[in-house]
Amino acid sequence: MADLYLTNSLTGKKEKFEAINPPDVGIYTCGPTVYDYPTIGNWRTYTLSDVLLRVLKYLGYKPIFYMNLTDVGHFTGDNLGDADIGEDRMEKAAKKQGKSAWDIAEFYIKDFLESYEKLNLTRPEKFTRATEYIKEQIELVEKIHSKGYAYKIDDGIYFDVQAYETAGNVYGELSTLQKIKEGARVEPNLQKKNPRDFALWKFSPTGVKRHMEWDSPWGVGFPGWHIECSAMSMKYLGEQFDIHAGGEDLKSTHHPNEVAQSEAATGKHPFVRYWVHGAFLTVDGKRMGKSEGNAYTLYDVEAKNIDPLALRYFYFSGHYKQQINFTWDALAAAQTSLNKLQGIVTDYRDSRGRTTLSVDKLAKVNFYREKFEKAIADDLNMPQALSVFWEVVKANIPDYDKYDLIESFDQVLGLQLSKFTISNSQIPKEVQELVKQRENSRRGRRYKEADEIRRKIYDLGFKIEDLARGVKVKKK
């Protein structure tokens, strides 16, 4: 296995990755709270996890991957730095839409899984849904409480940060605590011993019947937002595992709290060896947000007849640790580049007669293979990896060998280049574009629209065949 280097948020440094139990690598990623459609910023985070998985596989590791789906206990106050205040996002969405929180969860989970496929993201061993692990969460809270790291107040069971620190532990290694403290002052809970303390279990308000609530040793209620990830990740990956991924917004509260409650329960440090956080996406130079009117979703992308895989390509324009600025022009350029690659790769595949490579050309093939591997192993440097992709296109080596290289590289990029069977030399550009539009419609499950495009292609003198690994276009 080749050496892999990752920026570890736990230390703030780029470090050589060393698995606990090689070649196995345990990975957990924080997935969505299923009360709304994920934004394209959220999808950048999930694409980061996918690339990490693909790179590990490419380098010879065997990743064991889990992603959670939060369907209870995530409060609106996390935007202010205190995830225990405000409203439960699930209950709030249910009230707004006149449905139950369970209905809201089912709808958005189904939508998330369909969109997940459109971006060609690798499915985990299991999507762990918080409401399906209430027993494990209660047991974990009991364990933390029995060790003296939790206390009860009127609205729930809270983690005692001071007790944790007094025992010799360090709280907040992943981030500064200023945001937590500021958030706690917005709407302070005066019963909390410390502004940094956070809910492990919340009680249902007196006289209020929530859609989602359960009996517990302390009273009827529901789990806090943070406890689910500790309970579910440890159930499947053990009390210590290799990599935890997520967006950089989780560094300020959610992930520090995850570390504290897990290590308090087990007495083992570190809970996770490598923390990998992806940077935010800006839109037209501004922060993304609903209040800004620019919290675009995958549906906004598809509405402009852009392939979701073009969004994936766009993400590779910047390193995951750096903010990248989204514009519709930049996404259109990504679509153009993707279309060009699809056509080029199809022509390479359709070339016939592999020749024996000269020593010089064999050296070039190996050079590009090594250069690509070096890029992805250097902290998942996808902009550099994409650059190598295009270098291969321009290289003086036989087309069939270019195809082999690109197909190998696409195991990491996940652009599904080998699925396309349109030959630039034989099919008019107008028809090629229609074929790509139809593929986009099919990915979006807009089958009526896809059938209409098929008829347009037929009227232009071509017919299309759907194959197991893509589509084939030929004259009638």
Coordinates of C-alpha atoms in Angstrom, one line a residue:
M1 CA 0.0 0.0 0.0
A2 CA 1.3 3.5 -0.9
D3 CA 1.8 6.1 1.7
L4 CA -1.2 8.4 2.2
Y5 CA -1.0 11.9 3.8
L6 CA -4.0 13.6 5.3
T7 CA -4.5 16.9 7.1
N8 CA -5.6 15.9 10.6
S9 CA -7.8 18.5 12.3
L10 CA -6.8 17.0 15.6
T11 CA -3.2 18.3 15.2
G12 CA -3.7 20.8 12.4
K13 CA -0.9 19.2 10.5
K14 CA -0.6 17.0 7.4
E15 CA 0.3 13.6 8.6
K16 CA 1.2 10.2 7.2
F17 CA -1.9 8.0 7.6
E18 CA -1.4 4.8 9.6
A19 CA -4.3 2.5 10.0
I20 CA -5.1 0.9 13.3
N21 CA -5.7 -2.5 11.6
P22 CA -4.4 -2.4 8.1
P23 CA -5.6 -3.0 5.4
D24 CA -9.0 -2.3 7.0
V25 CA -9.8 1.4 7.6
G26 CA -12.8 2.4 9.7
I27 CA -14.5 5.6 8.4
Y28 CA -17.5 7.5 9.7
T29 CA -19.0 10.6 8.1
C30 CA -21.7 12.9 9.5
G31 CA -24.6 12.9 7.0
P32 CA -27.5 15.2 6.7
T33 CA -30.3 16.2 9.1
V34 CA -33.2 15.1 7.0
Y35 CA -35.6 18.0 7.3
D36 CA -34.8 19.7 4.0
Y37 CA -32.9 19.2 0.7
P38 CA -29.1 19.3 1.1
T39 CA -27.3 22.2 -0.5
I40 CA -24.5 22.0 -3.0
G41 CA -22.3 22.9 -0.1
N42 CA -23.4 19.8 1.8
W43 CA -22.8 17.7 -1.3
R44 CA -19.3 18.9 -1.5
T45 CA -18.7 17.4 2.0
Y46 CA -20.2 14.1 1.0
T47 CA -18.1 14.1 -2.2
L48 CA -15.0 14.6 0.0
S49 CA -15.9 11.4 1.9
D50 CA -16.5 9.6 -1.4
V51 CA -13.1 10.6 -2.7
L52 CA -11.4 9.6 0.5
L53 CA -13.0 6.1 0.2
R54 CA -12.0 5.8 -3.5
V55 CA -8.4 6.9 -2.8
L56 CA -8.1 4.4 0.0
K57 CA -9.3 1.6 -2.3
Y58 CA -7.0 2.8 -5.1
L59 CA -4.0 2.7 -2.7
G60 CA -4.8 -0.9 -1.6
Y61 CA -6.8 -0.3 1.7
K62 CA -10.2 -1.8 2.5
P63 CA -12.4 1.0 3.9
I64 CA -15.3 0.2 6.1
F65 CA -17.6 3.1 5.8
Y66 CA -20.7 4.3 7.7
M67 CA -22.7 7.5 7.4
N68 CA -25.4 8.7 9.7
L69 CA -28.8 10.2 8.9
T70 CA -29.9 12.6 11.7
D71 CA -33.7 12.4 12.1
V72 CA -34.1 13.7 15.7
G73 CA -32.6 16.0 18.2
H74 CA -30.8 18.6 15.9
F75 CA -31.8 22.0 17.2
T76 CA -31.7 25.3 15.3
G77 CA -29.4 26.9 17.9
D78 CA -26.4 25.1 16.5
N79 CA -26.2 28.1 14.0
L80 CA -25.5 30.3 17.1
G81 CA -23.0 27.9 18.6
D82 CA -25.3 26.2 21.1
A83 CA -27.1 23.1 19.6
D84 CA -29.3 22.7 22.7
I85 CA -31.5 25.8 22.1
G86 CA -34.1 26.8 19.6
E87 CA -36.4 24.2 17.9
D88 CA -35.9 20.6 16.8
R89 CA -35.4 20.9 13.1
M90 CA -37.5 17.8 12.4
E91 CA -40.5 18.9 14.6
K92 CA -40.3 22.5 13.1
A93 CA -40.4 21.1 9.5
A94 CA -43.3 18.9 10.5
K95 CA -45.3 21.8 11.9
K96 CA -44.6 23.9 8.8
Q97 CA -45.6 21.2 6.3
G98 CA -48.5 19.9 8.3
K99 CA -47.0 16.4 8.5
S100 CA -45.5 14.2 11.2
A101 CA -41.7 14.3 11.9
W102 CA -41.6 10.7 10.8
D103 CA -43.2 11.6 7.4
I104 CA -40.6 14.4 7.0
A105 CA -37.8 12.0 7.7
E106 CA -39.0 9.4 5.3
F107 CA -39.5 11.9 2.5
Y108 CA -36.1 13.5 2.8
I109 CA -34.2 10.3 3.4
K110 CA -35.6 8.9 0.1
D111 CA -34.7 12.0 -1.7
F112 CA -31.2 12.1 -0.3
L113 CA -30.5 8.5 -1.3
E114 CA -31.7 9.2 -4.9
S115 CA -29.5 12.3 -5.1
Y116 CA -26.6 10.4 -3.6
E117 CA -26.7 8.1 -6.6
K118 CA -26.8 10.9 -9.1
L119 CA -23.4 12.2 -7.9
N120 CA -22.0 8.6 -8.1
L121 CA -21.2 8.6 -4.4
T122 CA -20.1 5.3 -2.9
R123 CA -22.8 3.8 -0.6
P124 CA -21.7 3.0 3.0
E125 CA -22.0 -0.4 4.6
K126 CA -25.1 1.2 6.2
F127 CA -26.8 4.5 6.5
T128 CA -27.3 4.7 10.2
R129 CA -30.5 6.4 11.1
A130 CA -30.5 8.0 14.6
T131 CA -34.0 7.0 15.6
E132 CA -33.1 3.3 15.0
Y133 CA -30.4 3.4 17.7
I134 CA -32.2 4.9 20.6
K135 CA -31.3 2.0 22.9
E136 CA -27.6 2.4 22.1
Q137 CA -27.8 6.1 22.8
I138 CA -29.5 5.7 26.1
E139 CA -27.0 3.0 27.2
L140 CA -24.1 5.4 26.2
V141 CA -25.6 8.2 28.3
E142 CA -26.0 5.9 31.2
K143 CA -22.4 4.9 31.0
I144 CA -21.3 8.6 30.9
H145 CA -23.6 9.4 33.8
S146 CA -22.3 6.5 35.9
K147 CA -18.7 7.7 35.5
G148 CA -19.6 11.2 36.8
Y149 CA -19.4 13.1 33.6
A150 CA -23.1 14.0 33.4
Y151 CA -25.8 15.7 35.5
K152 CA -29.5 16.3 35.4
I153 CA -31.3 19.6 35.2
D154 CA -34.9 20.6 34.4
D155 CA -34.7 20.1 30.6
G156 CA -32.4 17.1 30.3
I157 CA -29.1 15.3 31.0
Y158 CA -26.0 17.3 30.3
F159 CA -22.4 16.5 29.8
D160 CA -20.2 18.0 32.5
V161 CA -17.2 19.6 30.6
Q162 CA -15.5 20.8 33.8
A163 CA -15.6 17.2 35.3
Y164 CA -14.1 15.9 32.1
E165 CA -11.3 18.5 32.2
T166 CA -10.7 17.9 35.9
A167 CA -10.1 14.3 35.2
G168 CA -7.2 15.3 32.9
N169 CA -8.9 15.4 29.6
V170 CA -8.7 18.2 27.0
Y171 CA -11.9 19.5 25.6
G172 CA -12.2 21.2 22.2
E173 CA -9.0 19.9 20.6
L174 CA -10.6 20.4 17.1
S175 CA -11.5 24.0 17.5
T176 CA -11.5 27.1 19.7
L177 CA -14.3 27.4 22.2
Q178 CA -15.2 31.0 21.6
K179 CA -18.1 30.2 19.3
I180 CA -19.6 27.9 21.9
K181 CA -19.4 30.5 24.6
E182 CA -20.8 33.2 22.4
G183 CA -23.7 31.0 21.4
A184 CA -24.5 30.0 25.0
R185 CA -24.9 33.7 25.8
V186 CA -27.5 34.3 23.2
E187 CA -30.2 32.4 25.2
P188 CA -28.4 31.1 28.3
N189 CA -29.6 28.1 30.2
L190 CA -28.8 29.2 33.8
Q191 CA -29.0 25.7 35.2
K192 CA -26.1 24.6 33.1
K193 CA -22.9 24.4 35.2
N194 CA -20.8 25.7 32.3
P195 CA -21.7 27.4 29.0
R196 CA -19.8 24.6 27.2
D197 CA -21.9 21.8 28.7
F198 CA -24.2 20.1 26.1
A199 CA -27.3 17.9 26.2
L200 CA -27.0 14.1 26.1
W201 CA -30.7 13.6 26.5
K202 CA -33.5 16.2 26.4
F203 CA -36.8 15.9 28.2
S204 CA -40.0 16.4 26.3
P205 CA -41.5 19.8 27.4
T206 CA -44.3 19.5 30.0
G207 CA -47.7 19.3 28.4
V208 CA -46.2 18.8 24.9
K209 CA -46.6 15.6 22.9
R210 CA -43.7 15.4 20.5
H211 CA -43.8 13.2 17.4
M212 CA -40.5 11.6 18.3
E213 CA -40.0 10.8 22.0
W214 CA -39.0 7.7 24.0
D215 CA -39.0 6.4 27.6
S216 CA -35.6 6.6 29.4
P217 CA -34.3 6.1 32.9
W218 CA -34.6 9.8 33.4
G219 CA -37.9 10.5 31.8
V220 CA -39.6 10.7 28.4
G221 CA -37.6 12.6 25.9
F222 CA -35.2 12.3 23.0
P223 CA -31.4 12.1 22.4
G224 CA -29.3 15.2 22.0
W225 CA -27.7 15.8 18.6
H226 CA -24.2 14.7 19.4
I227 CA -24.8 11.4 21.2
E228 CA -26.1 9.6 18.1
C229 CA -22.8 9.8 16.2
S230 CA -20.8 8.4 19.2
A231 CA -23.3 5.6 19.7
M232 CA -23.6 4.5 16.1
S233 CA -19.9 4.9 15.1
M234 CA -18.7 2.9 18.1
K235 CA -21.4 0.2 17.5
Y236 CA -20.0 -0.6 14.1
L237 CA -16.4 0.6 14.1
G238 CA -15.4 0.1 17.8
E239 CA -14.4 2.4 20.6
Q240 CA -11.4 3.7 18.5
F241 CA -11.3 4.0 14.7
D242 CA -9.3 5.5 11.9
I243 CA -11.1 8.4 10.2
H244 CA -14.0 10.7 10.9
A245 CA -15.0 13.1 8.1
G246 CA -17.4 16.1 7.9
G247 CA -17.8 19.7 7.1
E248 CA -15.7 22.4 8.8
D249 CA -18.8 23.8 10.5
L250 CA -18.9 20.7 12.7
K251 CA -15.4 21.5 14.2
S252 CA -16.8 24.1 16.6
T253 CA -19.4 22.1 18.6
H254 CA -20.5 18.8 17.2
H255 CA -17.2 17.1 16.8
P256 CA -15.5 18.3 20.0
N257 CA -18.6 17.1 21.9
E258 CA -18.5 13.8 20.1
V259 CA -14.9 13.4 21.2
A260 CA -15.6 14.3 24.8
Q261 CA -18.6 12.1 25.3
S262 CA -16.9 9.1 23.6
E263 CA -13.6 9.3 25.5
A264 CA -15.5 10.0 28.8
A265 CA -17.5 6.8 28.2
T266 CA -14.6 4.5 27.2
G267 CA -11.6 6.1 28.8
K268 CA -9.7 5.6 25.5
H269 CA -7.8 8.4 23.7
P270 CA -8.0 9.2 20.8
F271 CA -11.6 8.3 20.0
V272 CA -10.6 8.9 16.3
R273 CA -7.1 9.1 15.0
Y274 CA -7.7 11.3 11.9
W275 CA -10.3 14.0 11.6
V276 CA -10.8 15.2 8.0
H277 CA -12.9 18.4 7.5
G278 CA -13.9 20.0 4.2
A279 CA -14.1 23.7 3.6
F280 CA -17.2 25.7 2.9
L281 CA -18.5 26.7 -0.6
T282 CA -19.2 30.3 -1.3
V283 CA -21.6 31.5 -4.0
D284 CA -20.7 34.5 -6.1
G285 CA -18.2 35.5 -3.5
K286 CA -20.8 35.4 -0.7
R287 CA -21.5 32.9 2.1
M288 CA -24.1 30.4 1.2
G289 CA -27.4 30.6 3.1
K290 CA -31.1 30.6 2.8
S291 CA -31.2 34.2 3.9
E292 CA -28.9 35.0 1.0
G293 CA -31.2 33.2 -1.4
N294 CA -28.3 31.2 -2.7
A295 CA -28.6 27.9 -0.9
Y296 CA -28.8 26.0 -4.2
T297 CA -29.7 22.3 -4.3
L298 CA -29.1 19.5 -6.8
Y299 CA -32.5 20.3 -8.2
D300 CA -31.4 23.8 -9.0
V301 CA -28.5 22.3 -10.9
E302 CA -30.7 19.9 -12.8
A303 CA -33.2 22.6 -13.6
K304 CA -30.5 24.2 -15.7
N305 CA -30.1 20.9 -17.5
I306 CA -26.6 20.4 -16.0
D307 CA -25.4 16.9 -15.2
P308 CA -24.9 16.3 -11.4
L309 CA -21.5 14.8 -12.4
A310 CA -20.5 18.2 -13.7
L311 CA -21.0 19.5 -10.1
R312 CA -18.7 16.7 -9.0
Y313 CA -16.2 17.8 -11.6
F314 CA -16.5 21.4 -10.3
Y315 CA -15.7 20.3 -6.8
F316 CA -12.3 19.0 -8.0
S317 CA -11.3 22.5 -9.1
G318 CA -10.2 23.3 -5.5
H319 CA -8.5 21.4 -2.7
Y320 CA -11.0 20.2 0.0
K321 CA -9.2 22.3 2.6
Q322 CA -9.8 25.5 0.6
Q323 CA -13.0 27.4 0.0
I324 CA -14.1 27.4 -3.6
N325 CA -16.5 29.9 -5.1
F326 CA -19.5 28.6 -7.0
T327 CA -20.9 30.5 -9.9
W328 CA -23.2 29.2 -12.6
D329 CA -20.6 30.1 -15.2
A330 CA -18.0 28.0 -13.4
L331 CA -20.5 25.1 -13.3
A332 CA -21.2 25.5 -17.0
A333 CA -17.5 25.4 -17.7
A334 CA -17.3 22.2 -15.7
Q335 CA -20.1 20.7 -17.8
T336 CA -18.3 21.7 -21.0
S337 CA -15.0 20.0 -19.8
L338 CA -16.9 16.9 -18.7
N339 CA -18.6 16.7 -22.1
K340 CA -15.3 17.0 -23.8
L341 CA -13.8 14.3 -21.7
Q342 CA -16.7 12.0 -22.3
G343 CA -16.3 12.3 -26.0
I344 CA -12.5 11.9 -25.9
V345 CA -12.7 8.8 -23.8
T346 CA -15.3 7.3 -26.0
D347 CA -13.1 7.8 -29.0
Y348 CA -10.1 6.2 -27.2
R349 CA -12.2 3.2 -26.3
D350 CA -13.4 2.8 -29.9
S351 CA -9.9 2.8 -31.2
R352 CA -8.7 -0.6 -32.3
G353 CA -5.5 -2.6 -32.3
R354 CA -3.4 -2.3 -29.2
T355 CA 0.2 -2.0 -30.1
T356 CA 3.3 -3.1 -28.2
L357 CA 4.6 -0.1 -26.4
S358 CA 8.1 1.0 -26.9
V359 CA 10.3 1.4 -23.9
D360 CA 9.9 5.2 -24.1
K361 CA 6.1 5.1 -24.3
L362 CA 5.9 2.5 -21.5
A363 CA 7.9 4.8 -19.4
K364 CA 5.4 7.6 -20.1
V365 CA 2.5 5.4 -19.1
N366 CA 4.1 4.6 -15.8
F367 CA 5.1 8.2 -15.3
Y368 CA 1.5 9.4 -15.5
R369 CA 0.3 6.5 -13.3
E370 CA 2.8 7.4 -10.7
K371 CA 2.1 11.2 -11.0
F372 CA -1.6 10.6 -10.5
E373 CA -1.0 8.3 -7.5
K374 CA 1.3 10.9 -6.0
A375 CA -1.4 13.6 -6.3
I376 CA -4.2 11.7 -4.7
A377 CA -1.9 10.4 -1.9
D378 CA -0.9 13.9 -1.1
D379 CA -3.9 14.9 1.0
L380 CA -6.4 14.1 -1.7
N381 CA -5.1 16.7 -4.1
M382 CA -7.9 16.4 -6.7
P383 CA -7.0 19.6 -8.7
Q384 CA -3.6 18.1 -9.3
A385 CA -5.1 14.7 -10.1
L386 CA -7.4 16.3 -12.6
S387 CA -4.5 18.1 -14.2
V388 CA -2.8 14.7 -14.7
F389 CA -6.0 13.5 -16.3
W390 CA -5.7 16.2 -19.0
E391 CA -1.9 15.6 -19.4
V392 CA -2.7 12.1 -20.4
V393 CA -5.2 13.3 -23.0
K394 CA -2.4 15.4 -24.6
A395 CA 0.3 12.7 -24.2
N396 CA 2.2 11.0 -27.0
I397 CA 1.0 7.5 -26.2
P398 CA -1.5 5.2 -28.0
D399 CA -5.2 6.0 -27.5
Y400 CA -5.9 2.6 -26.1
D401 CA -3.3 3.1 -23.4
K402 CA -4.7 6.5 -22.7
Y403 CA -8.1 4.9 -22.2
D404 CA -6.7 2.3 -19.8
L405 CA -5.0 5.1 -17.8
I406 CA -8.1 7.3 -17.7
E407 CA -10.4 4.4 -16.8
S408 CA -8.0 3.6 -13.9
F409 CA -8.0 7.2 -12.7
D410 CA -11.7 7.4 -13.0
Q411 CA -12.0 4.8 -10.2
V412 CA -11.0 7.8 -8.0
L413 CA -12.7 10.7 -9.8
G414 CA -15.9 8.8 -10.2
L415 CA -17.0 10.7 -13.3
Q416 CA -18.3 7.5 -15.0
L417 CA -16.4 8.3 -18.2
S418 CA -16.5 4.7 -19.4
K419 CA -20.3 4.6 -19.4
F420 CA -20.6 6.8 -22.4
T421 CA -20.5 5.2 -25.8
I422 CA -21.0 8.3 -28.1
S423 CA -18.3 8.6 -30.7
N424 CA -17.4 12.1 -31.7
S425 CA -16.3 11.1 -35.1
Q426 CA -19.6 9.4 -36.0
I427 CA -22.4 11.3 -34.1
P428 CA -23.3 14.9 -34.7
K429 CA -22.7 17.3 -31.8
E430 CA -26.5 18.1 -31.6
V431 CA -27.2 14.4 -31.1
Q432 CA -24.4 14.0 -28.6
E433 CA -25.8 16.9 -26.5
L434 CA -29.3 15.4 -26.6
V435 CA -27.9 12.0 -25.4
K436 CA -26.2 13.7 -22.4
Q437 CA -29.4 15.6 -21.6
R438 CA -31.3 12.3 -21.7
E439 CA -28.8 10.7 -19.3
N440 CA -29.2 13.6 -17.0
S441 CA -33.0 13.3 -17.1
R442 CA -32.8 9.5 -16.4
R443 CA -30.5 10.2 -13.4
G444 CA -33.1 12.6 -12.1
R445 CA -35.9 10.0 -12.7
R446 CA -37.6 12.4 -15.1
Y447 CA -38.5 9.5 -17.4
K448 CA -41.2 11.3 -19.4
E449 CA -38.6 14.0 -20.3
A450 CA -36.1 11.3 -21.2
D451 CA -38.6 9.6 -23.5
E452 CA -39.2 13.0 -25.3
I453 CA -35.5 13.4 -25.8
R454 CA -35.3 9.9 -27.2
R455 CA -37.9 10.8 -29.8
K456 CA -36.0 13.9 -30.8
I457 CA -32.8 11.8 -31.3
Y458 CA -34.9 9.4 -33.4
D459 CA -36.2 12.3 -35.5
L460 CA -32.6 13.3 -36.2
G461 CA -31.9 9.9 -37.7
F462 CA -30.4 8.1 -34.8
K463 CA -31.5 5.5 -32.3
I464 CA -30.3 4.9 -28.8
E465 CA -29.9 1.7 -26.9
D466 CA -29.6 1.5 -23.1
L467 CA -26.9 -1.0 -22.1
A468 CA -25.7 -2.2 -18.7
R469 CA -22.7 0.1 -18.8
G470 CA -24.1 3.1 -20.6
V471 CA -25.8 3.9 -23.9
K472 CA -25.1 3.2 -27.5
V473 CA -26.1 5.5 -30.3
K474 CA -26.2 4.5 -34.0
K475 CA -27.9 5.5 -37.2
K476 CA -31.4 4.2 -37.9

